[in-house]
JSON list of C-alpha atoms in Angstrom, two decimals:
[
{"chain": "A", "resi": 114, "resn": "MET", "atom": "CA", "xyz": [61.72, 73.95, 113.26]},
{"chain": "A", "resi": 115, "resn": "ASP", "atom": "CA", "xyz": [63.45, 70.61, 113.69]},
{"chain": "A", "resi": 116, "resn": "LYS", "atom": "CA", "xyz": [66.86, 70.71, 111.97]},
{"chain": "A", "resi": 117, "resn": "ASN", "atom": "CA", "xyz": [66.42, 67.27, 110.38]},
{"chain": "A", "resi": 118, "resn": "MET", "atom": "CA", "xyz": [62.98, 68.09, 109.01]},
{"chain": "A", "resi": 119, "resn": "GLU", "atom": "CA", "xyz": [64.46, 71.33, 107.69]},
{"chain": "A", "resi": 120, "resn": "GLN", "atom": "CA", "xyz": [66.96, 69.24, 105.70]},
{"chain": "A", "resi": 121, "resn": "ALA", "atom": "CA", "xyz": [64.16, 67.00, 104.39]},
{"chain": "A", "resi": 122, "resn": "ILE", "atom": "CA", "xyz": [62.30, 70.12, 103.24]},
{"chain": "A", "resi": 123, "resn": "GLU", "atom": "CA", "xyz": [65.43, 71.37, 101.47]},
{"chain": "A", "resi": 124, "resn": "GLU", "atom": "CA", "xyz": [65.73, 68.01, 99.71]},
{"chain": "A", "resi": 125, "resn": "ALA", "atom": "CA", "xyz": [62.11, 68.34, 98.55]},
{"chain": "A", "resi": 126, "resn": "ARG", "atom": "CA", "xyz": [62.71, 71.86, 97.27]},
{"chain": "A", "resi": 127, "resn": "GLU", "atom": "CA", "xyz": [65.84, 70.78, 95.42]},
{"chain": "A", "resi": 128, "resn": "GLY", "atom": "CA", "xyz": [63.87, 68.01, 93.70]},
{"chain": "A", "resi": 129, "resn": "ILE", "atom": "CA", "xyz": [60.87, 70.07, 92.65]},
{"chain": "A", "resi": 130, "resn": "ARG", "atom": "CA", "xyz": [63.03, 72.95, 91.41]},
{"chain": "A", "resi": 131, "resn": "ALA", "atom": "CA", "xyz": [65.04, 70.51, 89.28]},
{"chain": "A", "resi": 132, "resn": "GLY", "atom": "CA", "xyz": [61.86, 68.91, 87.93]},
{"chain": "A", "resi": 133, "resn": "HIS", "atom": "CA", "xyz": [62.73, 65.50, 89.40]},
{"chain": "A", "resi": 134, "resn": "GLY", "atom": "CA", "xyz": [59.28, 64.78, 90.86]},
{"chain": "A", "resi": 135, "resn": "GLY", "atom": "CA", "xyz": [56.87, 65.67, 93.65]},
{"chain": "A", "resi": 136, "resn": "PRO", "atom": "CA", "xyz": [57.55, 67.65, 96.86]},
{"chain": "A", "resi": 137, "resn": "PHE", "atom": "CA", "xyz": [58.91, 64.71, 98.80]},
{"chain": "A", "resi": 138, "resn": "GLY", "atom": "CA", "xyz": [62.27, 64.99, 100.52]},
{"chain": "A", "resi": 139, "resn": "CYS", "atom": "CA", "xyz": [63.82, 62.76, 103.13]},
{"chain": "A", "resi": 140, "resn": "VAL", "atom": "CA", "xyz": [66.87, 62.38, 105.35]},
{"chain": "A", "resi": 141, "resn": "ILE", "atom": "CA", "xyz": [68.02, 59.39, 107.38]},
{"chain": "A", "resi": 142, "resn": "VAL", "atom": "CA", "xyz": [69.68, 60.20, 110.71]},
{"chain": "A", "resi": 143, "resn": "ARG", "atom": "CA", "xyz": [71.81, 58.06, 113.01]},
{"chain": "A", "resi": 144, "resn": "ASP", "atom": "CA", "xyz": [73.19, 59.37, 116.30]},
{"chain": "A", "resi": 145, "resn": "GLY", "atom": "CA", "xyz": [72.24, 62.92, 115.33]},
{"chain": "A", "resi": 146, "resn": "GLU", "atom": "CA", "xyz": [74.10, 62.81, 112.00]},
{"chain": "A", "resi": 147, "resn": "ILE", "atom": "CA", "xyz": [72.53, 62.70, 108.54]},
{"chain": "A", "resi": 148, "resn": "VAL", "atom": "CA", "xyz": [73.71, 59.47, 106.91]},
{"chain": "A", "resi": 149, "resn": "GLY", "atom": "CA", "xyz": [71.43, 59.50, 103.86]},
{"chain": "A", "resi": 150, "resn": "ARG", "atom": "CA", "xyz": [69.32, 61.92, 101.90]},
{"chain": "A", "resi": 151, "resn": "GLY", "atom": "CA", "xyz": [67.05, 61.86, 98.91]},
{"chain": "A", "resi": 152, "resn": "HIS", "atom": "CA", "xyz": [64.11, 63.40, 97.16]},
{"chain": "A", "resi": 153, "resn": "ASN", "atom": "CA", "xyz": [61.47, 62.18, 94.74]},
{"chain": "A", "resi": 154, "resn": "GLU", "atom": "CA", "xyz": [63.12, 61.27, 91.42]},
{"chain": "A", "resi": 155, "resn": "VAL", "atom": "CA", "xyz": [60.23, 59.47, 89.75]},
{"chain": "A", "resi": 156, "resn": "ILE", "atom": "CA", "xyz": [60.27, 61.80, 86.73]},
{"chain": "A", "resi": 157, "resn": "LYS", "atom": "CA", "xyz": [64.04, 62.11, 86.51]},
{"chain": "A", "resi": 158, "resn": "GLN", "atom": "CA", "xyz": [64.66, 58.35, 86.70]},
{"chain": "A", "resi": 159, "resn": "GLN", "atom": "CA", "xyz": [61.42, 57.33, 84.91]},
{"chain": "A", "resi": 160, "resn": "ASP", "atom": "CA", "xyz": [60.96, 54.88, 87.79]},
{"chain": "A", "resi": 161, "resn": "PRO", "atom": "CA", "xyz": [57.84, 54.84, 90.00]},
{"chain": "A", "resi": 162, "resn": "THR", "atom": "CA", "xyz": [59.83, 53.44, 92.93]},
{"chain": "A", "resi": 163, "resn": "CYS", "atom": "CA", "xyz": [62.14, 56.46, 93.21]},
{"chain": "A", "resi": 164, "resn": "HIS", "atom": "CA", "xyz": [60.24, 58.11, 96.08]},
{"chain": "A", "resi": 165, "resn": "GLY", "atom": "CA", "xyz": [62.17, 60.39, 98.41]},
{"chain": "A", "resi": 166, "resn": "GLU", "atom": "CA", "xyz": [62.23, 57.84, 101.23]},
{"chain": "A", "resi": 167, "resn": "ILE", "atom": "CA", "xyz": [63.50, 55.08, 98.93]},
{"chain": "A", "resi": 168, "resn": "MET", "atom": "CA", "xyz": [66.25, 57.34, 97.59]},
{"chain": "A", "resi": 169, "resn": "ALA", "atom": "CA", "xyz": [67.30, 58.31, 101.13]},
{"chain": "A", "resi": 170, "resn": "ILE", "atom": "CA", "xyz": [67.31, 54.67, 102.26]},
{"chain": "A", "resi": 171, "resn": "ARG", "atom": "CA", "xyz": [69.49, 53.74, 99.27]},
{"chain": "A", "resi": 172, "resn": "SER", "atom": "CA", "xyz": [71.80, 56.65, 100.07]},
{"chain": "A", "resi": 173, "resn": "ALA", "atom": "CA", "xyz": [72.11, 55.69, 103.75]},
{"chain": "A", "resi": 174, "resn": "CYS", "atom": "CA", "xyz": [72.74, 52.03, 102.94]},
{"chain": "A", "resi": 175, "resn": "SER", "atom": "CA", "xyz": [75.42, 52.98, 100.43]},
{"chain": "A", "resi": 176, "resn": "ASN", "atom": "CA", "xyz": [77.08, 55.46, 102.80]},
{"chain": "A", "resi": 177, "resn": "LEU", "atom": "CA", "xyz": [77.04, 53.05, 105.74]},
{"chain": "A", "resi": 178, "resn": "GLY", "atom": "CA", "xyz": [77.87, 49.94, 103.73]},
{"chain": "A", "resi": 179, "resn": "THR", "atom": "CA", "xyz": [74.93, 47.96, 105.06]},
{"chain": "A", "resi": 180, "resn": "PHE", "atom": "CA", "xyz": [71.32, 47.05, 104.35]},
{"chain": "A", "resi": 181, "resn": "ASP", "atom": "CA", "xyz": [70.48, 47.25, 108.06]},
{"chain": "A", "resi": 182, "resn": "LEU", "atom": "CA", "xyz": [69.63, 50.75, 109.24]},
{"chain": "A", "resi": 183, "resn": "SER", "atom": "CA", "xyz": [68.88, 49.76, 112.84]},
{"chain": "A", "resi": 184, "resn": "GLY", "atom": "CA", "xyz": [69.12, 52.77, 115.11]},
{"chain": "A", "resi": 185, "resn": "CYS", "atom": "CA", "xyz": [68.35, 55.22, 112.31]},
{"chain": "A", "resi": 186, "resn": "GLU", "atom": "CA", "xyz": [65.45, 57.64, 112.10]},
{"chain": "A", "resi": 187, "resn": "LEU", "atom": "CA", "xyz": [63.70, 58.81, 108.94]},
{"chain": "A", "resi": 188, "resn": "TYR", "atom": "CA", "xyz": [62.49, 62.40, 108.44]},
{"chain": "A", "resi": 189, "resn": "THR", "atom": "CA", "xyz": [60.25, 63.03, 105.45]},
{"chain": "A", "resi": 190, "resn": "THR", "atom": "CA", "xyz": [58.06, 65.84, 104.19]},
{"chain": "A", "resi": 191, "resn": "ALA", "atom": "CA", "xyz": [55.00, 63.60, 103.82]},
{"chain": "A", "resi": 192, "resn": "GLU", "atom": "CA", "xyz": [53.55, 60.53, 105.48]},
{"chain": "A", "resi": 193, "resn": "PRO", "atom": "CA", "xyz": [55.18, 57.57, 103.73]},
{"chain": "A", "resi": 194, "resn": "CYS", "atom": "CA", "xyz": [53.14, 55.58, 101.25]},
{"chain": "A", "resi": 195, "resn": "PRO", "atom": "CA", "xyz": [52.81, 51.83, 101.84]},
{"chain": "A", "resi": 196, "resn": "MET", "atom": "CA", "xyz": [55.86, 51.09, 99.66]},
{"chain": "A", "resi": 197, "resn": "CYS", "atom": "CA", "xyz": [58.07, 53.53, 101.54]},
{"chain": "A", "resi": 198, "resn": "ARG", "atom": "CA", "xyz": [56.77, 52.48, 104.94]},
{"chain": "A", "resi": 199, "resn": "GLY", "atom": "CA", "xyz": [57.50, 48.88, 103.98]},
{"chain": "A", "resi": 200, "resn": "ALA", "atom": "CA", "xyz": [61.01, 49.79, 102.85]},
{"chain": "A", "resi": 201, "resn": "ALA", "atom": "CA", "xyz": [61.64, 51.55, 106.16]},
{"chain": "A", "resi": 202, "resn": "LEU", "atom": "CA", "xyz": [60.46, 48.44, 108.02]},
{"chain": "A", "resi": 203, "resn": "TRP", "atom": "CA", "xyz": [62.70, 46.19, 105.91]},
{"chain": "A", "resi": 204, "resn": "ALA", "atom": "CA", "xyz": [65.62, 48.53, 106.65]},
{"chain": "A", "resi": 205, "resn": "ASN", "atom": "CA", "xyz": [64.90, 48.30, 110.41]},
{"chain": "A", "resi": 206, "resn": "ILE", "atom": "CA", "xyz": [64.51, 52.08, 110.73]},
{"chain": "A", "resi": 207, "resn": "ALA", "atom": "CA", "xyz": [63.58, 52.77, 114.35]},
{"chain": "A", "resi": 208, "resn": "ARG", "atom": "CA", "xyz": [61.34, 55.82, 113.94]},
{"chain": "A", "resi": 209, "resn": "ILE", "atom": "CA", "xyz": [59.61, 57.81, 111.17]},
{"chain": "A", "resi": 210, "resn": "TYR", "atom": "CA", "xyz": [58.82, 61.52, 111.41]},
{"chain": "A", "resi": 211, "resn": "TYR", "atom": "CA", "xyz": [56.67, 63.11, 108.70]},
{"chain": "A", "resi": 212, "resn": "GLY", "atom": "CA", "xyz": [55.29, 66.57, 107.97]},
{"chain": "A", "resi": 213, "resn": "CYS", "atom": "CA", "xyz": [52.23, 66.41, 105.72]},
{"chain": "A", "resi": 214, "resn": "THR", "atom": "CA", "xyz": [49.55, 63.75, 106.01]},
{"chain": "A", "resi": 215, "resn": "ILE", "atom": "CA", "xyz": [48.12, 61.45, 103.36]},
{"chain": "A", "resi": 216, "resn": "ARG", "atom": "CA", "xyz": [45.13, 63.81, 103.16]},
{"chain": "A", "resi": 217, "resn": "ASP", "atom": "CA", "xyz": [47.50, 66.69, 102.40]},
{"chain": "A", "resi": 218, "resn": "THR", "atom": "CA", "xyz": [49.20, 64.60, 99.71]},
{"chain": "A", "resi": 219, "resn": "ASP", "atom": "CA", "xyz": [45.84, 63.67, 98.21]},
{"chain": "A", "resi": 220, "resn": "ALA", "atom": "CA", "xyz": [44.81, 67.36, 98.18]},
{"chain": "A", "resi": 221, "resn": "ILE", "atom": "CA", "xyz": [47.66, 68.23, 95.78]},
{"chain": "A", "resi": 222, "resn": "GLY", "atom": "CA", "xyz": [46.83, 65.42, 93.36]},
{"chain": "A", "resi": 223, "resn": "PHE", "atom": "CA", "xyz": [48.77, 62.38, 94.57]},
{"chain": "A", "resi": 224, "resn": "ARG", "atom": "CA", "xyz": [46.90, 59.12, 95.13]},
{"chain": "A", "resi": 225, "resn": "ASP", "atom": "CA", "xyz": [48.52, 57.56, 98.21]},
{"chain": "A", "resi": 226, "resn": "GLN", "atom": "CA", "xyz": [45.15, 57.09, 99.91]},
{"chain": "A", "resi": 227, "resn": "VAL", "atom": "CA", "xyz": [44.10, 54.66, 97.17]},
{"chain": "A", "resi": 228, "resn": "PHE", "atom": "CA", "xyz": [46.90, 52.29, 98.18]},
{"chain": "A", "resi": 229, "resn": "TYR", "atom": "CA", "xyz": [45.91, 52.41, 101.84]},
{"chain": "A", "resi": 230, "resn": "ASN", "atom": "CA", "xyz": [42.31, 51.60, 100.88]},
{"chain": "A", "resi": 231, "resn": "MET", "atom": "CA", "xyz": [43.07, 48.66, 98.58]},
{"chain": "A", "resi": 232, "resn": "THR", "atom": "CA", "xyz": [41.23, 45.52, 99.59]},
{"chain": "A", "resi": 233, "resn": "GLU", "atom": "CA", "xyz": [41.39, 43.58, 96.36]},
{"chain": "A", "resi": 234, "resn": "SER", "atom": "CA", "xyz": [44.59, 42.19, 94.96]},
{"chain": "A", "resi": 235, "resn": "ASN", "atom": "CA", "xyz": [45.66, 41.97, 91.35]},
{"chain": "A", "resi": 236, "resn": "ALA", "atom": "CA", "xyz": [48.03, 39.13, 92.26]},
{"chain": "A", "resi": 237, "resn": "GLU", "atom": "CA", "xyz": [47.49, 35.40, 92.00]},
{"chain": "A", "resi": 238, "resn": "GLU", "atom": "CA", "xyz": [49.51, 32.31, 92.80]},
{"chain": "A", "resi": 239, "resn": "LEU", "atom": "CA", "xyz": [51.33, 30.67, 89.86]},
{"chain": "A", "resi": 240, "resn": "ASP", "atom": "CA", "xyz": [53.82, 27.77, 89.72]},
{"chain": "A", "resi": 241, "resn": "ARG", "atom": "CA", "xyz": [54.16, 27.56, 93.50]},
{"chain": "A", "resi": 242, "resn": "GLU", "atom": "CA", "xyz": [55.82, 24.12, 93.48]},
{"chain": "A", "resi": 243, "resn": "GLU", "atom": "CA", "xyz": [58.66, 25.28, 91.21]},
{"chain": "A", "resi": 244, "resn": "CYS", "atom": "CA", "xyz": [59.14, 28.42, 93.28]},
{"chain": "A", "resi": 245, "resn": "LEU", "atom": "CA", "xyz": [59.25, 26.36, 96.48]},
{"chain": "A", "resi": 246, "resn": "LYS", "atom": "CA", "xyz": [62.27, 24.52, 95.01]},
{"chain": "A", "resi": 247, "resn": "VAL", "atom": "CA", "xyz": [64.13, 27.84, 94.86]},
{"chain": "A", "resi": 248, "resn": "PHE", "atom": "CA", "xyz": [63.13, 28.52, 98.47]},
{"chain": "A", "resi": 249, "resn": "GLU", "atom": "CA", "xyz": [64.42, 25.09, 99.44]},
{"chain": "A", "resi": 250, "resn": "GLU", "atom": "CA", "xyz": [67.72, 25.75, 97.66]},
{"chain": "A", "resi": 251, "resn": "TYR", "atom": "CA", "xyz": [68.07, 29.04, 99.57]},
{"chain": "A", "resi": 252, "resn": "GLU", "atom": "CA", "xyz": [67.12, 27.36, 102.84]},
{"chain": "A", "resi": 253, "resn": "ASN", "atom": "CA", "xyz": [70.01, 24.90, 102.39]},
{"chain": "A", "resi": 254, "resn": "LEU", "atom": "CA", "xyz": [72.65, 27.59, 101.79]},
{"chain": "A", "resi": 255, "resn": "ALA", "atom": "CA", "xyz": [75.16, 28.29, 104.55]},
{"chain": "A", "resi": 256, "resn": "GLY", "atom": "CA", "xyz": [75.49, 31.89, 105.72]},
{"chain": "A", "resi": 257, "resn": "LYS", "atom": "CA", "xyz": [72.22, 33.08, 104.26]},
{"chain": "A", "resi": 258, "resn": "THR", "atom": "CA", "xyz": [70.77, 36.44, 105.29]},
{"chain": "A", "resi": 259, "resn": "PRO", "atom": "CA", "xyz": [67.04, 36.72, 106.06]},
{"chain": "A", "resi": 260, "resn": "TYR", "atom": "CA", "xyz": [66.43, 39.62, 103.67]}
]
């Protein structure tokens, strides 16, 4: 068994045994060293964004003092949902390794597949002109970061 995936599995076990949430554990690795870890804390935090990957990304960013995880790899017990995959992309994580598939996740009662299948949006444009003024203000700032 891969040593990093083994650590992700241990994170998942820690979370489910503590009643924090589903069986999703994750570690972030850079240069062979674990720099962040996390498990699903949706129930514990009463926050639907507290997936294992998100918690591990937050941990790695805090530990490394940066929002840019370029050169890092993510190991997780299940294929990341769209939110977590997006977070990994925003963090510039180089590679994702996962154990269980979305079908496996669906089989134990989670609904990740629904989000991959969504074709309709519940979002609509509102007050675009006013929001563009904020964008313009940001655009004119010196030293801005594209995140």
